[in-house]
Coordinates of C-alpha atoms in Angstrom, one line a residue:
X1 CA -20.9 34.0 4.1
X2 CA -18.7 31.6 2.3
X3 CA -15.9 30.2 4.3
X4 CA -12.8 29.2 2.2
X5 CA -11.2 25.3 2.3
X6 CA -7.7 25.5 1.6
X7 CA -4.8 22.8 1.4
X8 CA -3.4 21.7 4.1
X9 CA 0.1 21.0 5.4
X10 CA 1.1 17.8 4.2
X11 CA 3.9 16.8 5.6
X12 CA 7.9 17.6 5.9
X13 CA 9.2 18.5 2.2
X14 CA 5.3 17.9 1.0
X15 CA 4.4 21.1 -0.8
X16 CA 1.6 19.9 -3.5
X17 CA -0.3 17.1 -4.0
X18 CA -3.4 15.9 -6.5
X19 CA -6.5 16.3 -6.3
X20 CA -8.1 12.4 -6.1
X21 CA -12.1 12.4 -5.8
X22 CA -14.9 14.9 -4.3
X23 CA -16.1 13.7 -1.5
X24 CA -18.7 16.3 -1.8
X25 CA -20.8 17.9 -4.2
X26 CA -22.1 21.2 -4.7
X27 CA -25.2 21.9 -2.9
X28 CA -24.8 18.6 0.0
X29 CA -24.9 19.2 3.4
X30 CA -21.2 19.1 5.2
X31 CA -20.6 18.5 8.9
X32 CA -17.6 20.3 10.6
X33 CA -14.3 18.2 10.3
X34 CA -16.6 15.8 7.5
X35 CA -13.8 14.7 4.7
X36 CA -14.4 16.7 1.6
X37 CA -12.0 15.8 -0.8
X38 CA -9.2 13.6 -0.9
X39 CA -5.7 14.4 -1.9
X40 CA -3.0 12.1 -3.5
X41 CA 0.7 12.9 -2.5
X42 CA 3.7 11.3 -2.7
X43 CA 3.2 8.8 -0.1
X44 CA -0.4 8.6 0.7
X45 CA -3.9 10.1 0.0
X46 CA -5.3 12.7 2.7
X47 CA -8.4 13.3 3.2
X48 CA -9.0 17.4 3.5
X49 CA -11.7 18.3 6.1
X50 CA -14.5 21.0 6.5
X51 CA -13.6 23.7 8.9
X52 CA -17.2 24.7 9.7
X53 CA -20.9 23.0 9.3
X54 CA -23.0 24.2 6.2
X55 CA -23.2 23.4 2.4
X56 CA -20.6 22.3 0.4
X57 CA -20.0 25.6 -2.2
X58 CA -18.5 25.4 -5.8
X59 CA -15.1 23.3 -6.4
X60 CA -12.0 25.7 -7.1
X61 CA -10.5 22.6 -8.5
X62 CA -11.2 19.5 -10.8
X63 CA -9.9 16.1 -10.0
X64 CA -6.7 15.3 -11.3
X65 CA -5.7 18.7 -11.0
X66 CA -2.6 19.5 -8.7
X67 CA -2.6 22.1 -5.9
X68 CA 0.2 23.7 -3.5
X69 CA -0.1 24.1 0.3
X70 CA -2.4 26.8 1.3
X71 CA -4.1 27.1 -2.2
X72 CA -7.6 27.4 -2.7
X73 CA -10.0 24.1 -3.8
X74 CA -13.6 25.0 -2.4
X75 CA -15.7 26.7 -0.2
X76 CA -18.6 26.0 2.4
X77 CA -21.5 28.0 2.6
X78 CA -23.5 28.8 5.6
X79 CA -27.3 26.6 5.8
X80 CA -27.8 23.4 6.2
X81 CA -27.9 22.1 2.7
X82 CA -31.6 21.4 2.3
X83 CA -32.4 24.8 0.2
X84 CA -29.0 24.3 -1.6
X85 CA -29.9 21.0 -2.8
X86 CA -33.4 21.9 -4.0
X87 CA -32.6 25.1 -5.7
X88 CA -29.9 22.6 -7.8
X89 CA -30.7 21.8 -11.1
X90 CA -31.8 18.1 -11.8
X91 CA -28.7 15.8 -12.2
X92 CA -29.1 14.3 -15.4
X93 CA -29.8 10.9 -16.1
X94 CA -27.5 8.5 -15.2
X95 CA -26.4 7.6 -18.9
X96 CA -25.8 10.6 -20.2
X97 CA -24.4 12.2 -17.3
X98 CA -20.6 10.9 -17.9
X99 CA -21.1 13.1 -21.5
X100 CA -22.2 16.0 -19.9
X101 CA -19.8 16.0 -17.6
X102 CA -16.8 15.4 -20.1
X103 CA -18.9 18.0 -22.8
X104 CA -19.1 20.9 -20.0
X105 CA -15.7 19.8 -18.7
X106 CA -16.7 19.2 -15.1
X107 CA -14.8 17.2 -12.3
X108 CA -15.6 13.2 -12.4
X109 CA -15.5 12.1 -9.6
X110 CA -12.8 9.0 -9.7
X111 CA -11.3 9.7 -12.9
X112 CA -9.2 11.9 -13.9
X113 CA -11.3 14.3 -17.0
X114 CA -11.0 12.9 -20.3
X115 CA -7.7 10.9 -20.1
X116 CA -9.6 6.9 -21.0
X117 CA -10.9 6.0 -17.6
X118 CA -14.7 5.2 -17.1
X119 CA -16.2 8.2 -15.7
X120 CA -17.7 7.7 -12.6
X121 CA -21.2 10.0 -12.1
X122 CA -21.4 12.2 -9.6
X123 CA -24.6 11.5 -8.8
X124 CA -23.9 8.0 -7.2
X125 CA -25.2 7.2 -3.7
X126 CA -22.4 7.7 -1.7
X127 CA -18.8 9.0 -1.9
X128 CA -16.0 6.3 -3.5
X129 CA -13.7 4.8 -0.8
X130 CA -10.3 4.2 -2.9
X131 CA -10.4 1.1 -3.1
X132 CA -13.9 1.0 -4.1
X133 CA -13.3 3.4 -7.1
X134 CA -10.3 1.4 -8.4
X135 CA -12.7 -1.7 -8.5
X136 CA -15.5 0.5 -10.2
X137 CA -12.6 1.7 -12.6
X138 CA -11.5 -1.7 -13.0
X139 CA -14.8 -3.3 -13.8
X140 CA -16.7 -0.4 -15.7
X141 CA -19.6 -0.3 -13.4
X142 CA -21.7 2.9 -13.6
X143 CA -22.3 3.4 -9.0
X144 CA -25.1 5.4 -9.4
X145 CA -26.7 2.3 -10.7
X146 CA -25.3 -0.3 -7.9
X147 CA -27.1 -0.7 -4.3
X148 CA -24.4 -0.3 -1.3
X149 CA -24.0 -3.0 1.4
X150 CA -21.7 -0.8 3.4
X151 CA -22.3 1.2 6.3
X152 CA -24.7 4.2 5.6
X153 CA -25.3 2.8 2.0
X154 CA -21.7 3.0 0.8
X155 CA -20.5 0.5 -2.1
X156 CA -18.1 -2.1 -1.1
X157 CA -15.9 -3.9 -3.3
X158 CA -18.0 -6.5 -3.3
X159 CA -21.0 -4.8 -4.8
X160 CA -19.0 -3.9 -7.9
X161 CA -18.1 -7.0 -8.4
X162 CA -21.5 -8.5 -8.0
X163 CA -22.9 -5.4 -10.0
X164 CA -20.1 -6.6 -12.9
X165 CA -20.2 -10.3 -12.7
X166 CA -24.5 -9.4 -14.1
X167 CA -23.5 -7.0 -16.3
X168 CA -25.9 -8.0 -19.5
X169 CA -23.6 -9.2 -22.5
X170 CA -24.8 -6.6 -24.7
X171 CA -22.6 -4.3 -22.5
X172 CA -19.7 -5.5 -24.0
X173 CA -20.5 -4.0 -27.5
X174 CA -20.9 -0.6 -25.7
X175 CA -19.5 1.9 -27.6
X176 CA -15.8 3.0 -25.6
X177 CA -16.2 5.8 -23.1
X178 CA -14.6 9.4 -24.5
X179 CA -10.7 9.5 -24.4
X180 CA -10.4 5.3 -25.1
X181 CA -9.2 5.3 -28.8
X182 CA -9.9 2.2 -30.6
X183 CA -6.5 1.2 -32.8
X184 CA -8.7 -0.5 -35.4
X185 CA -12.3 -1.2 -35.7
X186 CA -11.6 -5.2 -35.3
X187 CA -11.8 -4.6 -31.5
X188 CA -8.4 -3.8 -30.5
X189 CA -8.6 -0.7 -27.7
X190 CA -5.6 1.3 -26.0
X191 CA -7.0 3.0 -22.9
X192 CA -4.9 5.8 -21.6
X193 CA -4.7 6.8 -17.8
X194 CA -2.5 9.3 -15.7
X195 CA -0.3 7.9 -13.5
X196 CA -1.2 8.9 -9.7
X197 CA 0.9 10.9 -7.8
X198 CA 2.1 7.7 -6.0
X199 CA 3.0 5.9 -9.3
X200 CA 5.2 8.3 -10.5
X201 CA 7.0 8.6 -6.9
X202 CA 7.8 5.2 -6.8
X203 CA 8.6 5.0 -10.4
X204 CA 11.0 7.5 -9.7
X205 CA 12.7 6.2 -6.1
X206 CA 13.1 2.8 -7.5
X207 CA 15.0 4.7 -10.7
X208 CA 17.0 6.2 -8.6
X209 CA 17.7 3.5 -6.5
X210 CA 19.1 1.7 -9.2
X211 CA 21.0 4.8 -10.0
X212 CA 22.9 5.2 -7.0
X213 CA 23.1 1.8 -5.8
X214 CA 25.6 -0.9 -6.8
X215 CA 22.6 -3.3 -5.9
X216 CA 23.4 -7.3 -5.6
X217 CA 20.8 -9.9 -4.8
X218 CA 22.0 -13.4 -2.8
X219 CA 19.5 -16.2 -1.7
X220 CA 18.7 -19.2 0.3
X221 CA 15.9 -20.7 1.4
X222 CA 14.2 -21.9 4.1
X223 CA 12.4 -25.1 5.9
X224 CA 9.1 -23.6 7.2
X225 CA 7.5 -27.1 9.0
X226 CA 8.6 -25.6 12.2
X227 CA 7.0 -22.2 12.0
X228 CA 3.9 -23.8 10.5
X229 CA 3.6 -26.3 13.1
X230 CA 3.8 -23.8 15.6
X231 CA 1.2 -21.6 14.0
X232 CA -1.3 -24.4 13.9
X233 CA -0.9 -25.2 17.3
X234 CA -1.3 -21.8 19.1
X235 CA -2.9 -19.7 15.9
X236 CA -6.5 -20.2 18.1
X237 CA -5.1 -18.9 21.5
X238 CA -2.9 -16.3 20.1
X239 CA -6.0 -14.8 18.6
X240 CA -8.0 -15.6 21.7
X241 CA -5.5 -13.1 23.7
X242 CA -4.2 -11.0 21.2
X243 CA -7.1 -10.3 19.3
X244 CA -5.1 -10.7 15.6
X245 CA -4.0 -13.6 13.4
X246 CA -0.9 -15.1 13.6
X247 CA 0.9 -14.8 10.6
X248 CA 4.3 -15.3 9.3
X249 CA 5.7 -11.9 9.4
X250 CA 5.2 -11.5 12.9
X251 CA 8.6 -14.1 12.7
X252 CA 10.4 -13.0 10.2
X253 CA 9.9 -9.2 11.3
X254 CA 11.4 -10.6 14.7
X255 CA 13.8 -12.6 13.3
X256 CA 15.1 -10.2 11.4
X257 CA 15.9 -7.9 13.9
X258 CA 17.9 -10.5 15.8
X259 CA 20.1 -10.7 12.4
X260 CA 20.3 -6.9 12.0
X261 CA 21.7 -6.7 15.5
X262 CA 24.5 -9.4 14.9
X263 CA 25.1 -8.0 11.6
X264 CA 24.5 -4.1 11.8
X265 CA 26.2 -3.0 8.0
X266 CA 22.9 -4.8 6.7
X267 CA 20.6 -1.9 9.0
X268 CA 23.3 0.7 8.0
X269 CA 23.0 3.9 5.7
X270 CA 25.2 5.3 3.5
X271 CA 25.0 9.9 3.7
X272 CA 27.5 11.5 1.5
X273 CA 30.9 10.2 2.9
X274 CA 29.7 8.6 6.2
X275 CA 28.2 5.5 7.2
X276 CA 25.4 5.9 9.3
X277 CA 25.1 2.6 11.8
X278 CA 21.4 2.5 14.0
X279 CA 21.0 0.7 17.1
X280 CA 17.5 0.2 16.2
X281 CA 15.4 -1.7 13.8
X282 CA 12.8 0.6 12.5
X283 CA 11.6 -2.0 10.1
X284 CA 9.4 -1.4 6.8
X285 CA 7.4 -3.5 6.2
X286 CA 5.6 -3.6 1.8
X287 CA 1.5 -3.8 2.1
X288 CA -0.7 -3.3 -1.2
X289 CA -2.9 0.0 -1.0
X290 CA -5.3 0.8 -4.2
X291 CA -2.9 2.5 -6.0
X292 CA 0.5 0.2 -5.5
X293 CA 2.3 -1.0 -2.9
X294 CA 3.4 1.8 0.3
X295 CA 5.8 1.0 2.6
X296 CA 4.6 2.1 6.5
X297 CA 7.3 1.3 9.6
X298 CA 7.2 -1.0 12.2
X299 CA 9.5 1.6 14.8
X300 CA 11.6 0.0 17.0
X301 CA 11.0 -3.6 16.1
X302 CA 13.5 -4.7 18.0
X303 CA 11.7 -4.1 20.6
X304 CA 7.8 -5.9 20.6
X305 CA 6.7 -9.3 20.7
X306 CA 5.7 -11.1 17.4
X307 CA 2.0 -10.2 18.9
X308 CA 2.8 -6.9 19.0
X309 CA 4.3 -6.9 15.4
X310 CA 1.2 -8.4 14.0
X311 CA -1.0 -5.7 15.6
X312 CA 1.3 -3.0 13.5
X313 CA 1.5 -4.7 10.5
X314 CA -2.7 -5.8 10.3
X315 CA -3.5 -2.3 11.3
X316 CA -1.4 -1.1 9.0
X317 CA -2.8 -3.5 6.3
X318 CA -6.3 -2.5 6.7
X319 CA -5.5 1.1 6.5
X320 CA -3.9 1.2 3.4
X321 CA -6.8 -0.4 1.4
X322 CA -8.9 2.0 3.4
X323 CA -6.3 5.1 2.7
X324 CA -6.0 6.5 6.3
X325 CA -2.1 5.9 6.3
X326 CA -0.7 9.1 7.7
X327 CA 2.2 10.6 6.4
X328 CA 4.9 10.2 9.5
X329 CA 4.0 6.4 9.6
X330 CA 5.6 6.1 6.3
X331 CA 8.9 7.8 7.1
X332 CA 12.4 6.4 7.8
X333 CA 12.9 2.9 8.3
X334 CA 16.2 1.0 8.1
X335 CA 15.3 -2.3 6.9
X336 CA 12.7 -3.5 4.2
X337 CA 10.9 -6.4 4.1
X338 CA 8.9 -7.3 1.0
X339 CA 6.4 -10.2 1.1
X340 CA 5.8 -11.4 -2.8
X341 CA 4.7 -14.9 -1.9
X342 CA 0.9 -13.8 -0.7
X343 CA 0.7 -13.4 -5.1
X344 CA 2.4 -16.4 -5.8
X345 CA 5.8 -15.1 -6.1
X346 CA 8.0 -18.3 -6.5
X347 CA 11.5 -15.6 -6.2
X348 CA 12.0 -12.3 -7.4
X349 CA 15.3 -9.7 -6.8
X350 CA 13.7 -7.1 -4.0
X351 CA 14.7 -3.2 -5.1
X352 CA 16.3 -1.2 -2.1
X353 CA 14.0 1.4 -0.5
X354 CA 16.7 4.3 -0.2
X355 CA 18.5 5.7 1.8
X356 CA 18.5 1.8 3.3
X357 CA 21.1 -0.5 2.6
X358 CA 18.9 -3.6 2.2
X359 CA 15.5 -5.3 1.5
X360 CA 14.4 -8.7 2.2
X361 CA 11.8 -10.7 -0.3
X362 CA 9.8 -13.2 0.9
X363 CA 8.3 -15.8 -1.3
X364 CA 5.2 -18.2 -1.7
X365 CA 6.0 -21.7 0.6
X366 CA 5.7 -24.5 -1.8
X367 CA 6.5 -28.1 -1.0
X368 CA 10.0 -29.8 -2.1
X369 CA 12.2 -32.8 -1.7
X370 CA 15.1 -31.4 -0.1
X371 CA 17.8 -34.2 1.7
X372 CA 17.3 -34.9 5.9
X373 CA 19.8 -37.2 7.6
X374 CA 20.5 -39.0 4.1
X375 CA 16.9 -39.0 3.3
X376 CA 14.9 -37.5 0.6
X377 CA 12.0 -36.0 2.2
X378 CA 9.1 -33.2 1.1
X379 CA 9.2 -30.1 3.0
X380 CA 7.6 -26.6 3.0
X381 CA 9.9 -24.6 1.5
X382 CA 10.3 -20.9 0.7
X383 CA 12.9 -18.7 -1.3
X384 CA 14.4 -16.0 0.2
X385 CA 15.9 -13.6 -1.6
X386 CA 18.3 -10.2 0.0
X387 CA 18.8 -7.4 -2.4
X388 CA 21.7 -4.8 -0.7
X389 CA 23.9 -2.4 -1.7
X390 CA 27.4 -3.6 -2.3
X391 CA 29.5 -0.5 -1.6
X392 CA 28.1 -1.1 2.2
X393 CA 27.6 -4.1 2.7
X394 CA 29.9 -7.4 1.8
X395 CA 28.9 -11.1 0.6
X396 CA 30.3 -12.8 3.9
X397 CA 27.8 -10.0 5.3
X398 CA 24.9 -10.6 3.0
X399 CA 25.4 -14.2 2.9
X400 CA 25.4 -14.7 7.0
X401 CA 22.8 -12.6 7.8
X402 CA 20.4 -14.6 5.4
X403 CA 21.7 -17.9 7.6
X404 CA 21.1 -16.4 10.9
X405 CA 17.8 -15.4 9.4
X406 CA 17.2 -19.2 8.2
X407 CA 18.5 -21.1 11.5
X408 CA 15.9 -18.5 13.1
X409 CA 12.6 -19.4 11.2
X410 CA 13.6 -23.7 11.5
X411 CA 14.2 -23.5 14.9
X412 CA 11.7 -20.5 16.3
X413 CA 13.2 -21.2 19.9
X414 CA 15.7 -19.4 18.8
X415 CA 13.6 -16.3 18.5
X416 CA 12.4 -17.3 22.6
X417 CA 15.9 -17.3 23.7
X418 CA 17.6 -14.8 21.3
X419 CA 20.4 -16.9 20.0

């Protein structure tokens, strides 16, 4: 008797969401609570579990197809998956089995049908992580044909780049897969691709947010040598005890919420006619996932160490490339912080994160001659750049909380001591 898999609630004001990759196949094996399938939504991919043990059944759905709460996208049948898998036809081989799939209009796993992106067979070793199958997409590496490092066979990152960096050159001159129109014959290609879920979302917020927003951008910058010196000297033993790296967020993140507290309009939010002031930081904090950037919470900054801010923000970190962010972790938040400078940003104008009032950009540290005590001296410096809303928050405003910010970072005691 088959037992039906059906969508599950996704989250407050969630009510579809895309489907991403098969995690199974018709005719494996499936354990109960085993991942299935994984959805894209608005904020984050989930992954949709098996209710019972038995064989994965037929897909109700293709990927790239979008599906409401409760609908239908598989079933499980009852056995154990060995008879299932034997009574299966013969995948084809691994070639021609991208055509086949396209020509009989089956799901790819990793692609999204016949819209330009290199089908990915379903007959590879083991189901795509997301950040694995951007970096097969990425690269044009067939999976079925590439050995996995990773734990129970599964391809890493790192085999798809080994498996493209050997690639023979001949492969170049490979005809383009099915949906890749060439614009001339001289070698020029256009590739199309749908936008994920998550594209268009934040294509859309950051529309609106220039919409609605009367948006203004000051700067300053800021001496590091302090923090870095400090970070050299206790980076080992704050490790040792704490089990993470010590990185620079873990002072800014702190720092910040020292500013917001002196200067509360910047932490504010603007609902129809009201302004709505918090007496916490709940402090969101910009990490890159497969897709694009999301934007997980730090809640109540205000009130953990910088060791306990660097535990949020590298477990956050890891689980976006891994795609395990859940949805409530990416919800509220009253302050942004964006940090371009790990690509090399040198300064950039930050886009508010609505309904928040302001975002802080980070840039890359890069050494300068800046003037100390009459001297012209080389220091570490870094841009920083404060997008806000001006119908909340003023200049004077804008302009001293990027100071208090600054005196914060060159003199870290100040962080200690809360001054």
């Amino acid at each position: 008797m088959a037992t039906e898999v059906l969508v599950p609630t996704l989250g407050e004001s969630i009510t579809e969401a895309t489907v991403g990759e098969w995690l199974k196949q018709p005719g494996e094996a499936v354990a109960a609570d085993e991942p299935i399938a994984s959805l894209e939504t608005d904020k984050v991919s989930v992954e949709v579990p098996s209710p019972v043990a038995g064989v994965m059944g037929q897909h109700a759905v293709k990927v790239g197809d979008t599906v409401e709460v409760g609908a239908l996208i598989a079933t499980i049948e009852s056995g154990d998956g060995a008879a299932a898998a034997s009574a299966s036809p013969a995948p084809a081989p691994a070639a021609s089995a991208p055509q086949a799939a396209a020509a009989s209009g089956a799901p790819v796993a990793g692609g999204y049908g016949n819209h330009g992106e290199t089908p990915v067979t379903t007959n590879a070793p083991a189901a795509l992580s997301p950040s694995v199958r951007r970096a097969v997409l990425e690269h044009g590496v067939d999976p079925s044909t590439v050995k996995g490092t990773g734990k129970d066979g599964r391809l890493t990152k790192e085999d798809v780049a080994a498996a493209a960096s050997t690639k023979p050159a001949e492969a170049s001159a490979a005809p383009a897969p099915q949906g890749a129109a060439a614009a001339t014959s001289g070698g020029r290609k256009e590739e199309r691709v749908k936008m994920t879920r998550l594209r268009q979302t934040i294509a859309k917020r950051l529309k609106e947010a220039q919409n609605s927003a009367a948006m203004l951008t000051t700067f300053n910058d800021v001496d590091m040598t302090a923090v870095i010196e400090a970070r050299a000297k206790y980076k080992d033993l704050f490790e040792k005890k704490h089990g993470v790296r010590l990185g620079f967020m873990g002072f800014f993140v702190k720092a910040a919420t020292m500013a917001l507290k002196d200067i509360p309009s910047v932490n504010a939010s603007i609902e129809g006619d009201e302004i709505v002031y918090h007496d916490y930081a709940d402090i969101s904090v910009a990490v890159s996932a497969p897709n694009g950037l999301v934007v997980p919470v730090i809640r109540d900054a205000q009130e953990l160490s910088v060791a306990g801010i660097e535990k949020t923000i590298g477990d956050f970190g890891k689980r976006a490339k891994d795609g395990t962010l859940k949805m409530d972790e990416m919800k509220g938040g009253t302050f942004t912080i964006s940090n371009g400078g790990v690509f090399g940003s040198l300064m950039s104008t930050p886009i508010i994160n609505p309904p928040q009032s302001a975002v802080l950009g980070l840039h890359r540290i890069e050494e300068r001659p800046v003037v100390r005590d009459g001297q012209v001296v080389v220091r570490p410096m870094m841009y920083l750049a404060l997008s806000y809303d001006h119908r909340l928050i003023d200049g004077r405003e804008a302009v001293t909380f990027l100071v208090a910010l600054k005196n914060a970072i060159e003199d870290p005691t100040r962080i200690l001591i809360d001054l």
